[in-house]
Amino acid sequence: MFRIHEAQFIAPDVKRFRIEAPRIARKRQAGQFVILRIHEHGERIPLTIADSDVGEGTITIIVQGVGKTTHLLNRLEAGDAIQDVVGPLGQASEIELFGTVVVIGGGVGTAIAYPTAVALKQAGNVVIGIVGARTNKLLILEEEMRATTDVLYVMSDDGTVGEKGLVTTKLQQLIDEGRQIDRVLAIGPIPMMKAVADVSRELAIPTSVSLNPVMVDGTGMCGGCRVIVGGESRFACVDGPEFDAHQVDFEVLRQRNAIYRQREQHADAEFQRDPTKDLNAAHACRLTETGNG
Amino acid sequence: MAEPLPKKDRTKVPRQPMPEQDAQLRAHNFTEVNLGLDEAIATREAQRCLECTDPKCVQGCPVGVKIRDFVQLVVAGEYLRAAAKVREDNVLPAVTGRVCPQENQCEGACVLGKRLTSLAIGNLERFVADYERQTGQIGLPPQASPTGKKVAIIGSGPAGLSCAGDLVQRGHAVTVFEALHEIGGVLVYGIPEFRLPKQIVRDEVDVMRKMGVDFQTNVVVGKTVTIDELMVDEGYAAVFIATGAGLPAFLNVPGEHLAGVYSANEFLTRVNLMKAYDAAHYDSPIYDCQDKEVAVIGAGNTAMDAIRSALRLGARSAYVIYRRGETEIPARAEEVHHARDEGVQFKLLHNPVAFLGNDRGVLNAVRLTKMSLGEPDASGRRRPLPVAGSEFEMPIDVAIIAAGTGANPLVQSSTSDLKTNKWGYIVVDPATMQTSKPGVFAGGDIVSGSATVILAMGAGRTAAASIDQYLRES
């Protein structure tokens, strides 16, 4: 059982959780993720660790409600517990003194990019942030990103916050202005990451993206998260989740992520219609909590 | 209770068959195929034992179960004592009674088998273990007084559990670390419900909890904590690595990334561990097999488990595609027989050269080549060779790759001074299971490569004996 210390919405349907997981907090590095299962009948889903507090023994995750499991998770509160949390999984982000790094976060991808932006800054890089959101209400972690970057550009699809336009518009603009860029990290929806890769490929600026394929165990056992990078099959759970953006086959990733789409939509609709059963199962965790982690 | 038969009459009793669920019925459910012996059949079978003075069956058993003794206790109607007798050497009797390839081990060595049919030792083992479970009177083996020494076991599959059982009996404090959320390793993620009900694994694990074994789920050693941290910071005096061979092999042919192509590990994990077959109650999805054409590539036990699961998920046709011939099939004869009875079709001497999909990246066919057998290869089996010009396409909706597994590098790559061979398996002294790192032992599939439950358990026992000696000397 992994107890939730704090749970707070930071945007509509986007919630930040602090979860008791002392072993994971001790080991976690920027870029790594956990896999969690809310209750006995739940599925296992991967979520990037946004932050950790070793002293307190907690990790932070930021969850966007996109399907049944994340919608259920976002209904949990401080004092509730999650049945299983395992990690930290995957390789840590590559952190070096690159020079100037542009960190791009799209939507909830900003939550995944944020810890790596912090680590890049601590390593002495000049960090330029570009965060994008569809609209002002969906913009997350603006303050945190502002505090960790040398300069932060906010982009929105509808112009309700920051500049109107895509994150790639801003990246292209920086390139056109002759800004020296030594590296790019882009995390967000697949079309955004692909668009960033297309822009930075022109100038051969080394670019990383963090991939989010379907996973089960997260330890290299099932191969369900295989992605094609440089023409070769790689397992995102153990070889990634970050890969060279210029080598990733985004189309295969998109197609593989759609494998269970129908089933996922059905499960989410059923849950929205009547969440009682799952909420009860999740709350049973609270009643039987024994506390380890 | 029955009287022992006179020796001359014992060979006149035929081997008692295992009652099975009807093949047509069972092909559509996940309930166990083998139904188990009743007392009358078990007694009749046990009476066939010749009570050899030098029982070959015991030598044939990788964990050395005292087979002659427990079988005679069955004849005497002392079922609980028989179960306790098995448990002295085997912590998972209800499991091994179901999944051991007895024909290659105890039963393969049985003297009766030389001229007649061997004693049904596996079925008898299952009978006494089930009897014991149903009465709830588990005969816990005696335990030595606590030594104050802590041992960490990495992986809760057969090797880890067997090692844990022996070490806790010798008075050591044993903690088993498991990466997944459930204890049992391949017993819970790999072997399907219809061959090994998960409740049986849970019951056996509960017995081990009663013996004092501490189980910690959700700990990926190599990630959550390293071996060095366990030994230096957490005070474990010895470590046993039993992580299995969990890395799925793919065929490296075009189209393997298509939706509908699975590794057997993923397919079975979704079905067994995540219970995708019970979609009404569990959230993990699996590709819809209802009325679909499903093929498994490979013909080992894992392939049989996967294709028989697909059949139960509603597959219209279920195929085994195997590049060698009938006599080379690596799966147990019983599994192949069960699969055929249920309607699985075997396409022998065929090999995939590509998987083909539609414009949405969804599998719809496999391109196969016919094969012929040439000279024996390194494995001693005749090498399969493609027949030129024989390629053709076969429509399929789901393909499951069961072409073997390799060593998962998570533990090895995070541990200093741990020697591995060129395939990534851990190198040990086979007599002691000692690795190149002091205090660290390893056994099971992570040393041998893919093998069987019982061989892993045998390795766990060997390691337990040397860990015990190591702890007493250190």
GROMACS .gro file of C-alpha atoms in nm, chain A residues 2 23-24 26-27 32 37 39-44 68-69 83-91 214-217 219-226 228 235 238 251-252 255-256 259-260 263-264 277-278, chain B residues 177 179-181 189 216-220 223-226 229-230 234 246-248 250 256-263 265-266 269-270 273-274 279-287 359-361 408 410:
model
   98
    2PHE     CA    1   0.126   0.343  -0.092
   23ARG     CA    2   1.262   0.343  -0.154
   24ILE     CA    3   1.162   0.500  -0.487
   26ARG     CA    4   1.579   0.760  -0.259
   27LYS     CA    5   1.673   0.619  -0.598
   32GLN     CA    6   1.245   0.792  -1.465
   37ARG     CA    7  -0.198  -0.020  -1.008
   39HIS     CA    8  -0.657  -0.159  -0.683
   40GLU     CA    9  -0.676  -0.536  -0.711
   41HIS     CA   10  -0.871  -0.531  -1.040
   42GLY     CA   11  -0.689  -0.240  -1.199
   43GLU     CA   12  -0.443  -0.221  -1.487
   44ARG     CA   13  -0.078  -0.119  -1.455
   68LYS     CA   14  -1.056   0.507  -1.681
   69THR     CA   15  -0.748   0.450  -1.467
   83GLN     CA   16  -0.228  -0.071  -0.408
   84ASP     CA   17   0.098  -0.095  -0.605
   85VAL     CA   18   0.367   0.152  -0.703
   86VAL     CA   19   0.693   0.021  -0.849
   87GLY     CA   20   1.002   0.203  -0.963
   88PRO     CA   21   1.201   0.401  -1.038
   89LEU     CA   22   1.196   0.244  -1.385
   90GLY     CA   23   1.368   0.328  -1.710
   91GLN     CA   24   1.691   0.513  -1.779
  214VAL     CA   25   0.158   0.093  -2.367
  215MET     CA   26   0.339  -0.100  -2.092
  216VAL     CA   27   0.262  -0.390  -1.861
  217ASP     CA   28   0.548  -0.492  -1.632
  219THR     CA   29   1.102  -0.436  -1.648
  220GLY     CA   30   1.166  -0.564  -2.001
  221MET     CA   31   0.968  -0.881  -1.957
  222CYS     CA   32   0.680  -0.840  -2.201
  223GLY     CA   33   0.806  -0.630  -2.491
  224GLY     CA   34   0.468  -0.461  -2.527
  225CYS     CA   35   0.635  -0.119  -2.517
  226ARG     CA   36   0.862  -0.188  -2.813
  228ILE     CA   37   1.131   0.148  -3.346
  235PHE     CA   38   1.194  -0.150  -2.523
  238VAL     CA   39   1.427  -0.043  -1.997
  251GLU     CA   40   0.395   0.653  -3.684
  252VAL     CA   41   0.450   0.306  -3.538
  255GLN     CA   42  -0.043   0.300  -3.425
  256ARG     CA   43   0.066   0.083  -3.134
  259ILE     CA   44  -0.427  -0.094  -3.011
  260TYR     CA   45  -0.673  -0.086  -2.721
  263ARG     CA   46  -1.171  -0.097  -2.520
  264GLU     CA   47  -1.022   0.203  -2.334
  277LYS     CA   48  -1.750  -0.007  -0.795
  278ASP     CA   49  -1.400   0.120  -0.870
  470PHE     CA   50   1.181  -0.940  -0.327
  472ALA     CA   51   0.928  -0.694  -0.907
  473LEU     CA   52   0.562  -0.758  -0.992
  474HIS     CA   53   0.263  -0.705  -0.765
  482TYR     CA   54   0.236  -1.457  -1.496
  509GLN     CA   55   0.800  -0.778  -0.054
  510THR     CA   56   0.628  -0.706  -0.384
  511ASN     CA   57   0.695  -0.406  -0.612
  512VAL     CA   58   1.071  -0.411  -0.558
  513VAL     CA   59   1.279  -0.424  -0.878
  516LYS     CA   60   1.629  -0.024  -0.983
  517THR     CA   61   1.445   0.017  -0.650
  518VAL     CA   62   1.748  -0.108  -0.459
  519THR     CA   63   2.076  -0.268  -0.563
  522GLU     CA   64   2.273  -0.166  -0.098
  523LEU     CA   65   2.094  -0.474   0.032
  527GLU     CA   66   2.030  -0.329   0.483
  539GLY     CA   67   1.233  -1.316  -1.868
  540LEU     CA   68   1.348  -1.126  -2.174
  541PRO     CA   69   1.127  -1.220  -2.470
  543PHE     CA   70   1.143  -1.185  -3.116
  549GLU     CA   71   0.672  -0.754  -3.573
  550HIS     CA   72   0.560  -0.414  -3.442
  551LEU     CA   73   0.209  -0.450  -3.592
  552ALA     CA   74  -0.089  -0.437  -3.356
  553GLY     CA   75  -0.188  -0.798  -3.295
  554VAL     CA   76   0.168  -0.931  -3.268
  555TYR     CA   77   0.256  -1.024  -2.912
  556SER     CA   78   0.544  -1.187  -2.733
  558ASN     CA   79   0.532  -1.322  -2.229
  559GLU     CA   80   0.306  -1.024  -2.291
  562THR     CA   81   0.102  -1.186  -1.859
  563ARG     CA   82  -0.208  -1.003  -1.974
  566LEU     CA   83  -0.133  -1.200  -1.408
  567MET     CA   84  -0.365  -0.921  -1.523
  572ALA     CA   85  -1.285  -0.853  -1.877
  573ALA     CA   86  -1.599  -0.795  -1.674
  574HIS     CA   87  -1.394  -0.766  -1.355
  575TYR     CA   88  -1.041  -0.668  -1.458
  576ASP     CA   89  -0.920  -0.357  -1.642
  577SER     CA   90  -0.618  -0.482  -1.838
  578PRO     CA   91  -0.711  -0.523  -2.202
  579ILE     CA   92  -0.602  -0.791  -2.443
  580TYR     CA   93  -0.641  -0.801  -2.818
  652ASP     CA   94  -0.271   0.080  -4.344
  653ARG     CA   95  -0.361   0.128  -3.975
  654GLY     CA   96  -0.076  -0.094  -3.866
  701ASN     CA   97   1.703  -0.994  -1.824
  703LEU     CA   98   1.852  -0.551  -1.480
   0.00000   0.00000   0.00000
